[in-house]
Short mmCIF file of C-alpha atoms in Angstrom, two decimals:
data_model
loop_
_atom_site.label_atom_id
_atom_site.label_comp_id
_atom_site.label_asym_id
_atom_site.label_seq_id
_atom_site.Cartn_x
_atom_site.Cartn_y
_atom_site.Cartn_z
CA UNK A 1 26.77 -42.12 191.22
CA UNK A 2 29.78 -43.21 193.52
CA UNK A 3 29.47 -42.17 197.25
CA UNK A 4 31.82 -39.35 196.67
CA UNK A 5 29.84 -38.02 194.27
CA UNK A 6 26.82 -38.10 196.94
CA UNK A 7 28.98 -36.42 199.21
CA UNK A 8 29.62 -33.62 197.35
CA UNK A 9 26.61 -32.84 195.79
CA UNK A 10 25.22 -32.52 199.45
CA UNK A 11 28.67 -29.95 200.23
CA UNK A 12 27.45 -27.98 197.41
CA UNK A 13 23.71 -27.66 198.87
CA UNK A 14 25.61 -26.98 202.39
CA UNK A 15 28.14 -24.15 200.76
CA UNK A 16 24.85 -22.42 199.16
CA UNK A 17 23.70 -21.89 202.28
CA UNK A 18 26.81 -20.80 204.37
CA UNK A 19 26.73 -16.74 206.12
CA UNK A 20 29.71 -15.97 204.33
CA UNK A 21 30.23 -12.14 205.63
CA UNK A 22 29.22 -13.36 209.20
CA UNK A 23 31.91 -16.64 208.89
CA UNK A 24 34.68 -14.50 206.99
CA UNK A 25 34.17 -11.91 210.61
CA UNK A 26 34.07 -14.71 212.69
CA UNK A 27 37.25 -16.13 210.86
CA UNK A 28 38.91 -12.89 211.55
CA UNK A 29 38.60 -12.56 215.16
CA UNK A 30 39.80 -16.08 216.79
CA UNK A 31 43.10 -16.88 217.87
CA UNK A 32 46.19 -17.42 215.83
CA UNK A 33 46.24 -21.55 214.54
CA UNK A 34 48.82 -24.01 216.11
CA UNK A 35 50.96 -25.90 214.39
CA UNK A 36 49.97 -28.71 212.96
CA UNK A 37 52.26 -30.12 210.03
CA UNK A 38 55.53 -29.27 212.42
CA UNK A 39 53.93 -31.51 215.22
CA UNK A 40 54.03 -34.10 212.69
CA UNK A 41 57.41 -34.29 211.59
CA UNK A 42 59.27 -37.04 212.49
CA UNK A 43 62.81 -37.11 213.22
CA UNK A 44 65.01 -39.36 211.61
CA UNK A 45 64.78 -42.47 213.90
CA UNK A 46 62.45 -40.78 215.82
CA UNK A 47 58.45 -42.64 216.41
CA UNK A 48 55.71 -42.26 214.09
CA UNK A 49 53.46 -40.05 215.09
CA UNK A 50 49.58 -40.01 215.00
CA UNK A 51 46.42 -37.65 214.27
CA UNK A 52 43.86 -39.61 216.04
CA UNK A 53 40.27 -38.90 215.04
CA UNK A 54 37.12 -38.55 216.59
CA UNK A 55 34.83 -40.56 213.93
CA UNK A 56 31.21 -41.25 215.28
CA UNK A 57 30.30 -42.92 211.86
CA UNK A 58 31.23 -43.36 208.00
CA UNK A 59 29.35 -44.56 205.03
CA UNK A 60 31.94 -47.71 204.77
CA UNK A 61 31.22 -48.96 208.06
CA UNK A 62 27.95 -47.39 209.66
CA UNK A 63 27.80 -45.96 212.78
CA UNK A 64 30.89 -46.58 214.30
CA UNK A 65 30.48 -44.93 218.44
CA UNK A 66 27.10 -43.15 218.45
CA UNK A 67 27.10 -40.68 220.76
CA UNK A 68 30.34 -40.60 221.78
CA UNK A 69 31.82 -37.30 223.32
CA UNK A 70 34.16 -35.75 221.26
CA UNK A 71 36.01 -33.99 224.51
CA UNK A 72 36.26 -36.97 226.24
CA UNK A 73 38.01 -38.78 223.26
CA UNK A 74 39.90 -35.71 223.03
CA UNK A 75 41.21 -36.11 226.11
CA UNK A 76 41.81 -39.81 225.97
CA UNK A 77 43.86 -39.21 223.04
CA UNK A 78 46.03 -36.16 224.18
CA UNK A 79 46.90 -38.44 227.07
CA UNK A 80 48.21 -41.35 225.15
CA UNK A 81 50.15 -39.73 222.53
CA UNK A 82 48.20 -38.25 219.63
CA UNK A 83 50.48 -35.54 218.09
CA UNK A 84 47.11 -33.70 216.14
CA UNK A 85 43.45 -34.64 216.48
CA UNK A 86 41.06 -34.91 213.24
CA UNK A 87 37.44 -34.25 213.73
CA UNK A 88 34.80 -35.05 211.20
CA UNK A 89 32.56 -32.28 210.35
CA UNK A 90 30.34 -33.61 208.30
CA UNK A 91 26.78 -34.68 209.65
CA UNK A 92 25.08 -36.14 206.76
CA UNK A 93 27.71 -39.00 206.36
CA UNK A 94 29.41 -39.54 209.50
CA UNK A 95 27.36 -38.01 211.96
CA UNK A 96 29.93 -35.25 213.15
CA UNK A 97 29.64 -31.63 214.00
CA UNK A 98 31.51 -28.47 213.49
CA UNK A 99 30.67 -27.45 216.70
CA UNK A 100 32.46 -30.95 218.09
CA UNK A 101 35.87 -29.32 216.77
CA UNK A 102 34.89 -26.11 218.79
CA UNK A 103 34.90 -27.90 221.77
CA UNK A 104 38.05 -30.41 221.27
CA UNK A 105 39.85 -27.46 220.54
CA UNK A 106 38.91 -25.58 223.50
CA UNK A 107 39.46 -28.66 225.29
CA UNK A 108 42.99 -29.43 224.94
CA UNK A 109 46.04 -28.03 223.30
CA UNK A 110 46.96 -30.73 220.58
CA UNK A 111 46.49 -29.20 217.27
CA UNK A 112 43.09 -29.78 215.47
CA UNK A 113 42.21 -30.60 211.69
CA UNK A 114 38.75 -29.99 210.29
CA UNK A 115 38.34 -33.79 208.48
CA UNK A 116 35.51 -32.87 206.02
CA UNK A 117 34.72 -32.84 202.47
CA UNK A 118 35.86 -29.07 201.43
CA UNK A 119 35.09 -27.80 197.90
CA UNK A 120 34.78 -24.00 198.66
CA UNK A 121 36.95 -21.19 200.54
CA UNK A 122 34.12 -20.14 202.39
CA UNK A 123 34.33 -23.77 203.98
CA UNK A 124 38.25 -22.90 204.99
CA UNK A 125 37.01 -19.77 207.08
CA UNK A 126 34.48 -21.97 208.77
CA UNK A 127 37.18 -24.39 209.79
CA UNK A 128 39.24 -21.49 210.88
CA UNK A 129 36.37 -19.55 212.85
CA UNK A 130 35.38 -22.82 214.49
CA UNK A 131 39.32 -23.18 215.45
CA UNK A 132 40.52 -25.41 212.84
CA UNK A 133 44.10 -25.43 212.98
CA UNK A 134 44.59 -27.05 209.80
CA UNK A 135 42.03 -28.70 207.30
CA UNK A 136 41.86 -31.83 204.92
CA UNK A 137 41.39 -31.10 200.97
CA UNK A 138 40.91 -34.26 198.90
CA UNK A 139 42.44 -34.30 195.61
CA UNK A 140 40.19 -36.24 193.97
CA UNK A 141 37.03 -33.54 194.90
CA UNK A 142 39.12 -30.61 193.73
CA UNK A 143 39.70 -30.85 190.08
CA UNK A 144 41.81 -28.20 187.74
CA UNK A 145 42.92 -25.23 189.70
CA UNK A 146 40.62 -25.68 192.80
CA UNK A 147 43.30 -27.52 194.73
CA UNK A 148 45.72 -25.11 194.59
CA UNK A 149 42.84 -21.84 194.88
CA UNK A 150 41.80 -23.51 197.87
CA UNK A 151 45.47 -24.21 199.64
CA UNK A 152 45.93 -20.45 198.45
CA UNK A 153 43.06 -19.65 200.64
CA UNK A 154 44.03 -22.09 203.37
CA UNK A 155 47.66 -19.94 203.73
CA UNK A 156 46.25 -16.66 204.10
CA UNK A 157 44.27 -18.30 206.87
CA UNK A 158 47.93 -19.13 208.44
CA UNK A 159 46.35 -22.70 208.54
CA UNK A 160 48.01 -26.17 207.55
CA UNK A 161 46.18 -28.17 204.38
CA UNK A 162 46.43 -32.32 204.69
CA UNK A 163 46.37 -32.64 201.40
CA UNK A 164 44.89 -36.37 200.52
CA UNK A 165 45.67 -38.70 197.52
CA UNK A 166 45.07 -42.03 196.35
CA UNK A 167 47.63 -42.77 193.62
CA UNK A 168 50.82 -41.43 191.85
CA UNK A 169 48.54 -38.73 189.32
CA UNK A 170 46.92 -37.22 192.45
CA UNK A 171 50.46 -36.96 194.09
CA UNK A 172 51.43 -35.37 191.33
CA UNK A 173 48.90 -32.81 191.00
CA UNK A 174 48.94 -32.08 194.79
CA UNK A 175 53.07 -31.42 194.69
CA UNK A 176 52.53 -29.48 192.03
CA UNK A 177 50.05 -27.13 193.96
CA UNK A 178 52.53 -26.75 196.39
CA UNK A 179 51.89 -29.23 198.65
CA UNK A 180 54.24 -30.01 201.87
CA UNK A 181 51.93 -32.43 204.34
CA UNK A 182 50.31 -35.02 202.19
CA UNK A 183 47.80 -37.40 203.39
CA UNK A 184 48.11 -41.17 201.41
CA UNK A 185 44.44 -42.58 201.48
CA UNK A 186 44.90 -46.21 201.44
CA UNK A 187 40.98 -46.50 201.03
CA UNK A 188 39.53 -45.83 197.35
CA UNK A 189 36.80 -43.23 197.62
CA UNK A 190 35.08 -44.93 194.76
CA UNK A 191 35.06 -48.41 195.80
CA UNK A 192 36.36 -47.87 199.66
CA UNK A 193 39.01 -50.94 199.01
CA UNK A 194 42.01 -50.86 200.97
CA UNK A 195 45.66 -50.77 199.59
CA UNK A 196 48.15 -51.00 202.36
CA UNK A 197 50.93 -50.36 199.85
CA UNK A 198 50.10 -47.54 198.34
CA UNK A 199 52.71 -45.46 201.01
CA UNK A 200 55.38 -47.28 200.10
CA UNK A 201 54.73 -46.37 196.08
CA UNK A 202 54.10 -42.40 197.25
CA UNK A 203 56.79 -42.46 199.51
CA UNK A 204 59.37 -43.26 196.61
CA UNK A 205 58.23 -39.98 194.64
CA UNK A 206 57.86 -37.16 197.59
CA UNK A 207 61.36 -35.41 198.99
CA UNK A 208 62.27 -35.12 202.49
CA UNK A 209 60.95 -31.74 202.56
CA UNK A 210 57.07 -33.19 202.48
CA UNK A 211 55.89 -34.93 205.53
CA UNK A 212 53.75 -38.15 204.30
CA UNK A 213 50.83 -39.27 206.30
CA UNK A 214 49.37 -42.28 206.14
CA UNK A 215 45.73 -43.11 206.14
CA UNK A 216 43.14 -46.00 206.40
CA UNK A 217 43.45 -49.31 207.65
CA UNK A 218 45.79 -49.10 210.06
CA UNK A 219 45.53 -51.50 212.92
CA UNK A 220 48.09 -52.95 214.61
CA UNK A 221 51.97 -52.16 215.98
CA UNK A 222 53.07 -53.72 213.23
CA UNK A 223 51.04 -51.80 210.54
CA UNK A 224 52.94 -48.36 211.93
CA UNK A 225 56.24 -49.76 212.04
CA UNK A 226 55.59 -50.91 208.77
CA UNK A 227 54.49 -47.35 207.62
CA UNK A 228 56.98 -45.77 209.38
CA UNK A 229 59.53 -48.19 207.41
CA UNK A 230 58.15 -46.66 203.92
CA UNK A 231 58.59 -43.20 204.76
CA UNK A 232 55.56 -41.98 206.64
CA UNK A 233 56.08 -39.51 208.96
CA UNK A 234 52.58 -39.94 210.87
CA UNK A 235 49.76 -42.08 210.28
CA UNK A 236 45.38 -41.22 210.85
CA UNK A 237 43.61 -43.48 212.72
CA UNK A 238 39.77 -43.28 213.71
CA UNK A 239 37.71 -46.21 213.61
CA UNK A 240 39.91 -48.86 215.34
CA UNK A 241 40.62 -46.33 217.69
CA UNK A 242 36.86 -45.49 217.84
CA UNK A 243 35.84 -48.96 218.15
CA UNK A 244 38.04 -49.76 221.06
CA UNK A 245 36.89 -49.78 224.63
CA UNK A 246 38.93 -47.34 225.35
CA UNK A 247 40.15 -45.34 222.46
CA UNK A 248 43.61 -43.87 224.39
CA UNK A 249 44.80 -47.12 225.09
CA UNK A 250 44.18 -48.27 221.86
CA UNK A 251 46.28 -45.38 220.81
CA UNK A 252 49.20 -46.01 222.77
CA UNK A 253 49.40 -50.10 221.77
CA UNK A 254 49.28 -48.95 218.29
CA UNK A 255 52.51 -46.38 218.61
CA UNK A 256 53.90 -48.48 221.55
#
């Protein structure tokens, strides 16, 4: 059983034992979301931009920052440039919180993405009652119809879905679905290797009407420009960020 696999079978224990009336209500009565794929989109000749995540730990690379506030980080990265924020969810895995995206997104006004592991709709009204303004749904965990059922579910939330895929078949099936923000995972689920190409192969198949992210690995100046330079429109970054003494300036050298 790969990791993914783990990961999920512990979603579908968590999504058996969701509220659903009390989280659809509690969906219901929050404030409109923000705009998240539009604060992405770069102009031509304009910078990269950046979701910066808050990423306490991951099964690739073990704890990562324990503890770390997820406000202050917040803040740190509103202040040097992050265009979105991602916050992992999950605790089992990467030791993160829902209620962590509660408070970022009280905290400051930079759109927010739920980063979790979402096989169910009732998981897309918990992002949204917890303030989500947009939410991550992996390709590779939604097989047949779910992807598109679940971006379905994601609109009528007036939400934004990062759609994530790791090669030309899951592009495929995610444009197909209707997807307009996709997320390229340069990181293989299955065996976590990296493949800093892989934009550059996506980026030849999408239109200009899709805004490509690009995900994993990403580490220096030179790694965005490079992206950027493919096609990408914005890249994720946690764990260098994470890792650095101070995560905001780490931000800003990277899109400097």
């Amino acid at each position: 059983m790969s990791i993914l696999d783990k990961i999920l079978a512990t979603k579908r224990d968590e999504v058996a034992a969701i509220d659903r009336e009390r989280v659809r209500t509690a969906a219901i009565e929050v404030p409109p979301a923000r705009p998240f794929r539009a604060s992405l989109r770069r102009q031509p000749g304009g910078p990269v931009r950046a979701i910066a995540e808050i990423k306490r730990a991951s099964p690739s690379a073990g704890a990562i920052r324990a503890n770390a506030d997820p406000v202050a980080i917040a803040f740190e990265y509103a202040a040097n440039g992050a265009s979105a924020i991602s916050v992992l969810t999950d605790r089992t895995y990467f030791a993160g919180d829902l209620t962590f995206l509660t408070r970022v997104r009280d905290a400051v006004p930079t759109p927010v993405l739920r980063k979790d592991f979402l096989i169910d709709e009732i998981q897309v009204a918990e992002a949204r009652a917890a303030g989500a303004d947009a939410v991550l749904l992996i390709a590779a965990a939604l097989p047949g119809n779910r992807l598109g059922d679940m971006m379905q579910c994601v609109r009528a939330f007036r939400m934004d879905a990062l759609v994530e895929v790791h090669d030309e078949g899951e592009l495929d099936v995610a444009l197909a679905a209707g997807a307009t923000l996709v997320g390229v995972n340069h990181r293989d689920l299955t065996t976590f290797a990296i493949d800093m190409t892989l934009t550059e192969r996506i980026a030849r198949r999408v239109t200009g009407d899709v805004v490509l992210v690009a995900e994993s690995g990403i580490r220096t100046a030179d790694d965005v420009r490079r992206l950027g330079d493919a096609g990408a429109h914005a890249i994720l970054v946690g764990e260098h960020l994470m890792r650095a003494a101070s995560p905001g300036a780490a931000l800003a050298e990277l899109l400097a």
